[in-house]
Tab-separated table of C-alpha atoms in Angstrom:
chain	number	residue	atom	x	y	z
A	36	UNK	CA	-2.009	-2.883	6.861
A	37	UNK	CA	0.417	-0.844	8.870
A	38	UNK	CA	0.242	2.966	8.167
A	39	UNK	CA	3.721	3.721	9.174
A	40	UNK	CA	4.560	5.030	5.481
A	41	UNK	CA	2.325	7.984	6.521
A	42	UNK	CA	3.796	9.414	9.515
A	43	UNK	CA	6.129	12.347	8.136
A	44	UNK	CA	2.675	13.320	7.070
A	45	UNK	CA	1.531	14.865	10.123
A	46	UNK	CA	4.950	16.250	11.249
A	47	UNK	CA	3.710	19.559	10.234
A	48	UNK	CA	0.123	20.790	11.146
A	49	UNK	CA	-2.062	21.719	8.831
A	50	UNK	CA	-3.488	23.219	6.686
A	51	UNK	CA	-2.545	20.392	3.754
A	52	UNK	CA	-2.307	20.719	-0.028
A	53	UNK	CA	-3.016	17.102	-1.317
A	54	UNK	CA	-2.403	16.731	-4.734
A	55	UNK	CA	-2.719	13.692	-7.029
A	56	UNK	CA	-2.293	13.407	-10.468
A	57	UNK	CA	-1.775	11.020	-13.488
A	58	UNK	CA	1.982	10.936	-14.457
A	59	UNK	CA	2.015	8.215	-16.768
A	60	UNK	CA	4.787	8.471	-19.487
A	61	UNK	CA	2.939	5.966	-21.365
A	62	UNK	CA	1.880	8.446	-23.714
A	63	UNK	CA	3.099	11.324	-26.563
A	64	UNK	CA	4.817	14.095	-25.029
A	65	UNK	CA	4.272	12.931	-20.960
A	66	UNK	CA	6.081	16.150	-19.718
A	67	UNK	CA	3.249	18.318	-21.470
A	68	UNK	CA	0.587	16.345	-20.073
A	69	UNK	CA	2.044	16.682	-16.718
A	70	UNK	CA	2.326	20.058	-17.198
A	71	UNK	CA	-0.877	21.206	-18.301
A	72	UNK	CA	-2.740	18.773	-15.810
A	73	UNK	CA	-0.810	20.333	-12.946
A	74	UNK	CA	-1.379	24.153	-14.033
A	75	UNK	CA	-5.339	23.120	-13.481
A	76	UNK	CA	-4.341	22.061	-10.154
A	77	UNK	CA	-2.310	24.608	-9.167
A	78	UNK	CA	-5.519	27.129	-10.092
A	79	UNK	CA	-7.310	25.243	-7.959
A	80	UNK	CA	-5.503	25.568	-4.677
A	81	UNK	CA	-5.117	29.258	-5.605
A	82	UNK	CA	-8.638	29.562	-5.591
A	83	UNK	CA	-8.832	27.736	-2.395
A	84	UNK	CA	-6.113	29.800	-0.355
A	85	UNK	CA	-2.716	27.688	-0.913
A	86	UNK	CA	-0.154	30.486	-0.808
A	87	UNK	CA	2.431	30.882	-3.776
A	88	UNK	CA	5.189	29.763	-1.704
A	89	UNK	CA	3.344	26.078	-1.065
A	90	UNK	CA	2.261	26.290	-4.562
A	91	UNK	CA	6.103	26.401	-5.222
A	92	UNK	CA	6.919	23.846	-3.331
A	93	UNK	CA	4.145	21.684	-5.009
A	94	UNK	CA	5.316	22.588	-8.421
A	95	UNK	CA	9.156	21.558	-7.961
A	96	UNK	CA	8.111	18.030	-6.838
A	97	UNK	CA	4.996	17.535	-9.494
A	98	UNK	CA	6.427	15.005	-12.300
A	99	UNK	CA	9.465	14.504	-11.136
A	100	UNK	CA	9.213	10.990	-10.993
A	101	UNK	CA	10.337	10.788	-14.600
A	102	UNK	CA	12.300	7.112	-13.872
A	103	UNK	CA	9.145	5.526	-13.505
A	104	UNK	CA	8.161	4.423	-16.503
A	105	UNK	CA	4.393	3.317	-17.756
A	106	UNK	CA	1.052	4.002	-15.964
A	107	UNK	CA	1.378	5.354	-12.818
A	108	UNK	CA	0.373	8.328	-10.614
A	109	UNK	CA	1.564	10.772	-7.996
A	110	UNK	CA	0.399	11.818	-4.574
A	111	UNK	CA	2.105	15.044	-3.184
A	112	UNK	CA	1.319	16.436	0.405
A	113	UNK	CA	2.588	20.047	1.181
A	114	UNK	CA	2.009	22.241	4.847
A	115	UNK	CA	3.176	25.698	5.374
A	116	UNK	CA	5.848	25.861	2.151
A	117	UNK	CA	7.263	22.189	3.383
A	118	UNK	CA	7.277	19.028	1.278
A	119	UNK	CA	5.874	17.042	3.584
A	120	UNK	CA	5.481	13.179	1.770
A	121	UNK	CA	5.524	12.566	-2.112
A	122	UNK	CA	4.265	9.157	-2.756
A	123	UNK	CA	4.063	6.802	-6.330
A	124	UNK	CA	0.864	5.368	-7.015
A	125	UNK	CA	0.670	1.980	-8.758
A	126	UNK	CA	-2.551	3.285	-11.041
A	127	UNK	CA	-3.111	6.926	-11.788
A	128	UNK	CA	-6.267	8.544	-9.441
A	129	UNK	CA	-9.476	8.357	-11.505
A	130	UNK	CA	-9.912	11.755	-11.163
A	131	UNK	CA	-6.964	14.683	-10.936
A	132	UNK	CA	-7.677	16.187	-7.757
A	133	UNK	CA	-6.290	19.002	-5.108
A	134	UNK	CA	-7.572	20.172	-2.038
A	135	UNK	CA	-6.418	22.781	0.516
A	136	UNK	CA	-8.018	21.555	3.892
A	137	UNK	CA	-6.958	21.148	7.580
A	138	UNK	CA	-6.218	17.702	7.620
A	139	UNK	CA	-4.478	15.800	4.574
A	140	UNK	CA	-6.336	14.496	2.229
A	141	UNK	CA	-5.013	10.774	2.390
A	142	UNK	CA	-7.428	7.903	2.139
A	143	UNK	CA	-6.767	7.592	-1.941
A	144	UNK	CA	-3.063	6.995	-1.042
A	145	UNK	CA	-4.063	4.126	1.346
A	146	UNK	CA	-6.512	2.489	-0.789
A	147	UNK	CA	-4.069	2.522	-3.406
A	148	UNK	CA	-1.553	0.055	-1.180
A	149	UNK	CA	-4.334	-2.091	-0.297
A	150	UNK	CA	-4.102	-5.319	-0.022
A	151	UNK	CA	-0.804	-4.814	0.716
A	152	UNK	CA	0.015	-8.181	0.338
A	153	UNK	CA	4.170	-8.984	0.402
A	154	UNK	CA	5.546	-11.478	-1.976
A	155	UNK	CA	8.772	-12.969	-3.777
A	156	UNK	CA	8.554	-12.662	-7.671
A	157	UNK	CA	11.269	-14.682	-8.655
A	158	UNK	CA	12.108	-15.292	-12.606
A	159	UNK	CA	13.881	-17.626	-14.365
A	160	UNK	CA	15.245	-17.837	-18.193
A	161	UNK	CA	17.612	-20.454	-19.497
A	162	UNK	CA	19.617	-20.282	-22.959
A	163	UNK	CA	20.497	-23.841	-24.549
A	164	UNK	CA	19.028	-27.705	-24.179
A	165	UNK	CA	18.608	-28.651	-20.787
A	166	UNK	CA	21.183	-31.289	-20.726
A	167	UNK	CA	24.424	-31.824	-18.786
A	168	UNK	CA	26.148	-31.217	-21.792
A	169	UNK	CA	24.854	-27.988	-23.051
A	170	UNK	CA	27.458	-24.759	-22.882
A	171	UNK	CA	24.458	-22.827	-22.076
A	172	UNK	CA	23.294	-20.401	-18.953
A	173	UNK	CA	20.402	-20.251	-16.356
A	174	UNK	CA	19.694	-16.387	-15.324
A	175	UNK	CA	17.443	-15.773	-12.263
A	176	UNK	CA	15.830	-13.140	-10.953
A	177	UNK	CA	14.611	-12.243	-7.741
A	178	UNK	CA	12.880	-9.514	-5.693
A	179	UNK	CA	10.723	-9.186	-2.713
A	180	UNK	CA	7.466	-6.788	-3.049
A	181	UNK	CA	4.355	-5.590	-1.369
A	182	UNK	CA	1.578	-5.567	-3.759
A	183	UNK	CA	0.208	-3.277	-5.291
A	184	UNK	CA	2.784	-0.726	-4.259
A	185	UNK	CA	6.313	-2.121	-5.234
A	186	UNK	CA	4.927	-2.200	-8.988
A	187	UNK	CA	6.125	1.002	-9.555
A	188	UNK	CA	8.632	1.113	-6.430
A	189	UNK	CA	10.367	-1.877	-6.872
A	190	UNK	CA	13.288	-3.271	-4.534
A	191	UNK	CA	17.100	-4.518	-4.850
A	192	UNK	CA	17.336	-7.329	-7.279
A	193	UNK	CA	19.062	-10.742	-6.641
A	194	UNK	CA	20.870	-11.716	-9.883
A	195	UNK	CA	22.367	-14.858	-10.693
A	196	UNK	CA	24.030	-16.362	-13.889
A	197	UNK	CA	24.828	-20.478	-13.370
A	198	UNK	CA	25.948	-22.764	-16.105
A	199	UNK	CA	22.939	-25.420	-17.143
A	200	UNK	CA	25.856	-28.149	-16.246
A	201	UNK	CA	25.779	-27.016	-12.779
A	202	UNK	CA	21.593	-26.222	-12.631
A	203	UNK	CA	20.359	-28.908	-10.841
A	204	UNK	CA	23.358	-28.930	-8.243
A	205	UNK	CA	22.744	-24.641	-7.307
A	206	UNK	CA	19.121	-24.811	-6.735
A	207	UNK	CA	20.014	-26.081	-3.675
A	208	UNK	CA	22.195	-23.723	-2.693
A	209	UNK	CA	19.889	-20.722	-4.647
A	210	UNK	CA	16.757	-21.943	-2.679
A	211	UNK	CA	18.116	-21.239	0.474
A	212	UNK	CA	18.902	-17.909	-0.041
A	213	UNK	CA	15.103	-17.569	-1.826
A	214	UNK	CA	14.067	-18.624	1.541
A	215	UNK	CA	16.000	-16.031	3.322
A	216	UNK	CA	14.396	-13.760	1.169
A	217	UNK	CA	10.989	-14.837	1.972
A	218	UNK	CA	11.452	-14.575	5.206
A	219	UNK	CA	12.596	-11.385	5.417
A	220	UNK	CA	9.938	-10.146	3.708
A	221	UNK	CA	7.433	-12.120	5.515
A	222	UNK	CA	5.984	-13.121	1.908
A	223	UNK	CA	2.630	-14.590	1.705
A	224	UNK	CA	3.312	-15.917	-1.503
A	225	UNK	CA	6.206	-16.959	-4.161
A	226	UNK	CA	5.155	-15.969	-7.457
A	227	UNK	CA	7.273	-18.116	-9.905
A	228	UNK	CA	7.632	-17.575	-14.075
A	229	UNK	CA	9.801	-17.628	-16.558
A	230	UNK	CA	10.820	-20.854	-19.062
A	231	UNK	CA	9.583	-24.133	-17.825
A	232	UNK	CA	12.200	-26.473	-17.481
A	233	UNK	CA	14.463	-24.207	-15.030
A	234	UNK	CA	11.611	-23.261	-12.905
A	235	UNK	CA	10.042	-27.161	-12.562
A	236	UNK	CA	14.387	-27.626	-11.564
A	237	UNK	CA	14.118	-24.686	-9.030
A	238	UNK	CA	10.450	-25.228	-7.744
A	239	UNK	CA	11.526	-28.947	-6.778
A	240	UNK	CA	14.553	-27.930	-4.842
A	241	UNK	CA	13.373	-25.391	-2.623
A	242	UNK	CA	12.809	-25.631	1.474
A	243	UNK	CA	9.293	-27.692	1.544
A	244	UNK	CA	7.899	-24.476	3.653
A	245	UNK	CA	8.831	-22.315	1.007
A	246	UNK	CA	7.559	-24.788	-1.769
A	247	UNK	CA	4.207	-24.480	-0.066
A	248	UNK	CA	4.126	-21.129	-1.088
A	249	UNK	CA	4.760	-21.080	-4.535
A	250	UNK	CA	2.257	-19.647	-7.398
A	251	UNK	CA	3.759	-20.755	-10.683
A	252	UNK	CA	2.461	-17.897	-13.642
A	253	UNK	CA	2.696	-18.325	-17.641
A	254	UNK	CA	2.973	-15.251	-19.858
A	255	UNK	CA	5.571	-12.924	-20.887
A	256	UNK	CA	8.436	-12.378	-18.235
A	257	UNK	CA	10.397	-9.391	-18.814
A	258	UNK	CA	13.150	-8.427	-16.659
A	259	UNK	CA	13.877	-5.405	-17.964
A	260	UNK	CA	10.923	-2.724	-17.587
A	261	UNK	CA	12.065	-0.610	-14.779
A	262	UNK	CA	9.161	-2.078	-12.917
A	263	UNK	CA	8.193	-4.826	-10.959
A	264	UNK	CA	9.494	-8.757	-11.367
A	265	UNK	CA	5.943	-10.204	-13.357
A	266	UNK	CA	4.136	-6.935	-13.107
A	267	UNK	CA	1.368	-8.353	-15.767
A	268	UNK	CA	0.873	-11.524	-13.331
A	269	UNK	CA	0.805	-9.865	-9.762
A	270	UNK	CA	-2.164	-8.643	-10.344
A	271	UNK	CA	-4.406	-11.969	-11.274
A	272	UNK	CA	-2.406	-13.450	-8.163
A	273	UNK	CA	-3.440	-11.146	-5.944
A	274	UNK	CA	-6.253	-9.115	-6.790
A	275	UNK	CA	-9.234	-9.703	-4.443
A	276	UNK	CA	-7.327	-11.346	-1.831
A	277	UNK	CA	-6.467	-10.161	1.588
A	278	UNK	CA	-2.859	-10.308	2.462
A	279	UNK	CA	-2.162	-13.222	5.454
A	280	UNK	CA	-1.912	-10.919	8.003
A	281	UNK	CA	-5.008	-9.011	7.786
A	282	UNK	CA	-6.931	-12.288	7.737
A	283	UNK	CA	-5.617	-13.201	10.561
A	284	UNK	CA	-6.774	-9.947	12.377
A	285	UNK	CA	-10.206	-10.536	11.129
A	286	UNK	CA	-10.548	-13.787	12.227
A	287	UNK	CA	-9.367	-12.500	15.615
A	288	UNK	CA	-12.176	-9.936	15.516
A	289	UNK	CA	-14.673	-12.364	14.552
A	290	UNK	CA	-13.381	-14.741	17.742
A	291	UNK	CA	-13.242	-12.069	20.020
A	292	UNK	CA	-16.492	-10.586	19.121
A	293	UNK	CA	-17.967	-14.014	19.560
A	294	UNK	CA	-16.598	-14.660	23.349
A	295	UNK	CA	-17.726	-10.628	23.515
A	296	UNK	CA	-13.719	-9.791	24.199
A	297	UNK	CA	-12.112	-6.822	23.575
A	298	UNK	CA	-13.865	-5.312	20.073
A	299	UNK	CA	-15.425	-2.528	19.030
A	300	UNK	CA	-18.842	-2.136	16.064
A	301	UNK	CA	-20.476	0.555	14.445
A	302	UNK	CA	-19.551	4.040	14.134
A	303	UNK	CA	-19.836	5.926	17.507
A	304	UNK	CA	-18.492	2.176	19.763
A	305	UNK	CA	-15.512	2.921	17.281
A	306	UNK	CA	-15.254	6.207	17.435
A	307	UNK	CA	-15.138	6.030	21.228
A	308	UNK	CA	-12.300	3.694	21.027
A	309	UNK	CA	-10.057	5.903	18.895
A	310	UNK	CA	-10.715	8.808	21.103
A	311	UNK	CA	-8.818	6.482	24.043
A	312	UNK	CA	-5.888	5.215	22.023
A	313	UNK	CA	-7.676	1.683	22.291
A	314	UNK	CA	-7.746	0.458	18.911
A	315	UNK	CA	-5.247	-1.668	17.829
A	316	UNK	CA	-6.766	-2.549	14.193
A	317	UNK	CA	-9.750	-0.455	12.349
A	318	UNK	CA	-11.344	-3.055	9.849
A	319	UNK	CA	-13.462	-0.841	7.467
A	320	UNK	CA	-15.894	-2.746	5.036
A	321	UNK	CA	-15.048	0.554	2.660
A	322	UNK	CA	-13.728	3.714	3.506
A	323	UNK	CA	-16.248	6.523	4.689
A	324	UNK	CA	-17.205	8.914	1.179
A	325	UNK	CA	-16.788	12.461	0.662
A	326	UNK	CA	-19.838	13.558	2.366
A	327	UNK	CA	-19.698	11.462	5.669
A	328	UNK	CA	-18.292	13.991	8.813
A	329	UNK	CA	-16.400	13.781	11.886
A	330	UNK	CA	-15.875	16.413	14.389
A	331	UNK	CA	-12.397	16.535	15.121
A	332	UNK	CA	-9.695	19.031	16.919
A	333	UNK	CA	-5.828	18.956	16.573
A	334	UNK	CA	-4.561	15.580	18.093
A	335	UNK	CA	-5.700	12.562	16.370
A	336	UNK	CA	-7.311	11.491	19.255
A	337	UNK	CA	-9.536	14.327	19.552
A	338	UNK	CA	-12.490	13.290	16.866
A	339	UNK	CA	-16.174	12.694	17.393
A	340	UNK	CA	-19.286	12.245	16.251
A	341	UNK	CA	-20.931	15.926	16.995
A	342	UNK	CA	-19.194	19.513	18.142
A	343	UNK	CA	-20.940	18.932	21.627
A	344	UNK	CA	-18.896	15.924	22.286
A	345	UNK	CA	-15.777	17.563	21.611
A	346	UNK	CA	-16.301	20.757	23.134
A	347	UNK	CA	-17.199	18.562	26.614
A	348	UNK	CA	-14.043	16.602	26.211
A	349	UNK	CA	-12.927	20.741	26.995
A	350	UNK	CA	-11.225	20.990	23.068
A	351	UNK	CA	-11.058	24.510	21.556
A	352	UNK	CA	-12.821	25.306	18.523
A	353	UNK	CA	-13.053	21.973	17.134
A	354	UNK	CA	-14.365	21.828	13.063
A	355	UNK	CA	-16.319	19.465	11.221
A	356	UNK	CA	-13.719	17.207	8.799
A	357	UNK	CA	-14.474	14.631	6.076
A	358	UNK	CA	-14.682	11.172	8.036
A	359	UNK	CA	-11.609	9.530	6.254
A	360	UNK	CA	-9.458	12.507	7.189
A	361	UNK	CA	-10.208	12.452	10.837
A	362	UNK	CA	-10.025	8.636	10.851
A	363	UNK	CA	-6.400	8.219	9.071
A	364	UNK	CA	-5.051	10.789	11.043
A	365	UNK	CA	-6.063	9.460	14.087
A	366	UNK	CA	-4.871	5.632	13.312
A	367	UNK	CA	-1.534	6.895	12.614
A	368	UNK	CA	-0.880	8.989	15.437
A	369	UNK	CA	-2.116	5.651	17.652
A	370	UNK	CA	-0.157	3.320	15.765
A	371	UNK	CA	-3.207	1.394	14.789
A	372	UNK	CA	-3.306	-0.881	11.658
A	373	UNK	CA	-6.251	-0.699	8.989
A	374	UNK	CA	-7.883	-3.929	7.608
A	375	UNK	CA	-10.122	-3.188	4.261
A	376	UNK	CA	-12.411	-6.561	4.577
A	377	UNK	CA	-14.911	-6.961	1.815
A	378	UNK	CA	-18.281	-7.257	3.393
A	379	UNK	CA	-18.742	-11.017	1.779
A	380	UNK	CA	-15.624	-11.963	4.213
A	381	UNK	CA	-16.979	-9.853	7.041
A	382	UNK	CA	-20.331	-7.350	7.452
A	383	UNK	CA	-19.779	-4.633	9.944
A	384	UNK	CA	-22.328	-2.374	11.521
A	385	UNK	CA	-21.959	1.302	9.951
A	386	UNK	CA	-19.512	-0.588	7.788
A	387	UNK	CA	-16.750	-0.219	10.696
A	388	UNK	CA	-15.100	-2.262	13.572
A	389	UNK	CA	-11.740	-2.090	15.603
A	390	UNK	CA	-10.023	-5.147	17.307
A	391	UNK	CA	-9.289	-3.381	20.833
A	392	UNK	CA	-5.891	-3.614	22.412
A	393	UNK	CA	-7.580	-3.611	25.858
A	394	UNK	CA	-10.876	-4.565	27.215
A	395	UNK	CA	-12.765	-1.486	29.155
A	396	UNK	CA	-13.064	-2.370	32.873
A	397	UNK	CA	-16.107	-4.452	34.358
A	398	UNK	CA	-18.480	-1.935	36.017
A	399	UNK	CA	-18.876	-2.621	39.517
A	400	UNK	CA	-21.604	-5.032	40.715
């Protein structure tokens, strides 16, 4: 997955307040949970140095993402009294959590886009007998998506209203612009619901390489939540799949690693890489835990495995950061991608690996 999403993150240094926080509205007086789940917060970044001013900053941004409707969370990031990224979560955090630290605390928000897989939900609801005579009308639906994300963020909606008479004839027309769609949204998947007769119409009709794609789903298909086209289905689409792209960087590990190309293994090999700009994908098996440390100083580049290395590399009072800090920082100021692979797919040494974007030079004979 690209990390792109996260780079007004480290416009400002640090230090960070991350905050994140259940906001559903799914239950009795939502604003009052918010609330009183945020004051907790808030007394914990007090305790931990955050200034009033940030805390401010923090407090005018907390639950104000009262058009989302349902189960959902927030994930705030403040520096130095400036909002610096305030980001929807699909599922509320397990645990409410704040921390005040050099580097931002933002490894739950990327686990909580992974897969990341992107996809055209597309429903489809028809009022009448499906017969050439019937006065009735065929409504469809259609938006493009990156799951999980776009659950609660979702996109511009294609609408269309067509006359049962004239069905058969505008799926034609209809599955082209589907296909457009698609396209532009480099979809790994059509996910297709809604009453049985208009889809089977549709389905048949569209380009062949976007019929390839299609998942048909049962179930309810509301169009009206405020949330994501086929929300309730999305998930046992996707859920413990990779998205198309990220398999195809892991098979390119795996072939490179093979021929002994350009890759990189285990913790310090990987660590090495990132410290020259090399890595062009980090494929984690999980992400590092709370208690696993890097060394790091303040360019992404500029992590390692102990305070010696650093301090050689001639870098200033360098301090000991959780792992997943150091390591998300440092992808996103290299522009490199990050591939969570299951270790069934693919077992890594340390649990990490990078797919290089150069090879280091031969050493001379």
């Amino acid at each position: 997955m690209r990390l792109s999403f996260l780079d007004p993150l480290y416009a400002e240094p640090g230090p960070y307040a991350s905050v994140y926080l259940d906001t559903s509205r799914d239950v009795d007086h939502p604003e009052r949970a918010i609330a009183q789940r945020w004051h907790r917060l808030r007394e914990s970044l007090s305790r931990q140095g955050a200034d009033g001013a940030l805390l401010d900053v923090l407090e005018g941004v907390v639950g104000s993402d009262t058009e989302v409707p349902g189960v959902h969370g927030q994930a705030v990031f403040a520096a130095h009294g400036t909002l610096v990224l305030d980001g929807e979560l699909p599922r509320p955090p397990e645990h409410d959590t704040a921390r005040y630290s050099t580097l931002p605390d933002a490894m739950p928000l990327v686990t909580q886009h992974v897969p990341e897989i992107p996809y055209l939900a597309v429903v489809v609801h028809y009022s009448g007998l499906p017969t050439a005579e019937t006065h009735g009308w065929v409504t469809l639906e259609a938006e493009t998506g990156t799951w999980p994300a776009s659950t609660v963020t979702p996109g511009e909606r294609l609408h269309r209203r067509v006359a049962v008479a004239t069905w058969h004839r505008t799926c034609v027309r209809l599955g082209h612009r589907l296909d457009e769609l698609a396209r532009g949204a480099h979809a790994d998947a059509v996910v297709v619901g809604g009453d049985v007769w208009a889809c089977n119409v549709l389905v048949r009709r569209l380009p062949a390489a976007l019929r390839g794609k299609v998942v048909r789903v049962g179930g309810r298909t509301p169009t009206d939540t405020g949330r994501a086209l086929l929300e309730e289905q999305l998930g046992g689409v996707f859920r413990d799949h990779m998205a198309a792209h990220d398999c195809d960087l892991v098979d390119a590990f795996i072939a490179r690693r093979a021929l002994e190309g350009p890759t990189a293994e285990g913790l310090p090999a990987t660590v090495a890489a990132l410290q020259r700009g090399q890595v062009a994908a980090l494929l984690l098996n999980r992400p590092p835990g709370a208690s696993a440390r890097l060394w790091a100083g303040s360019r992404p580049t500029q992590l390692a495995l102990t305070e010696a290395e650093l301090t050689s590399f001639g870098v200033r009072a360098p301090g000991e950061e959780r792992a997943d800090e150091a390591l998300v920082r440092a992808l996103v100021g290299t522009g490199a991608e990050l591939v969570v692979v299951p270790e069934g797919e693919l077992r890594l040494r340390d649990g990490v690996g990078a797919l290089l974007r150069y090879a280091d030079p031969a050493p001379p004979p």
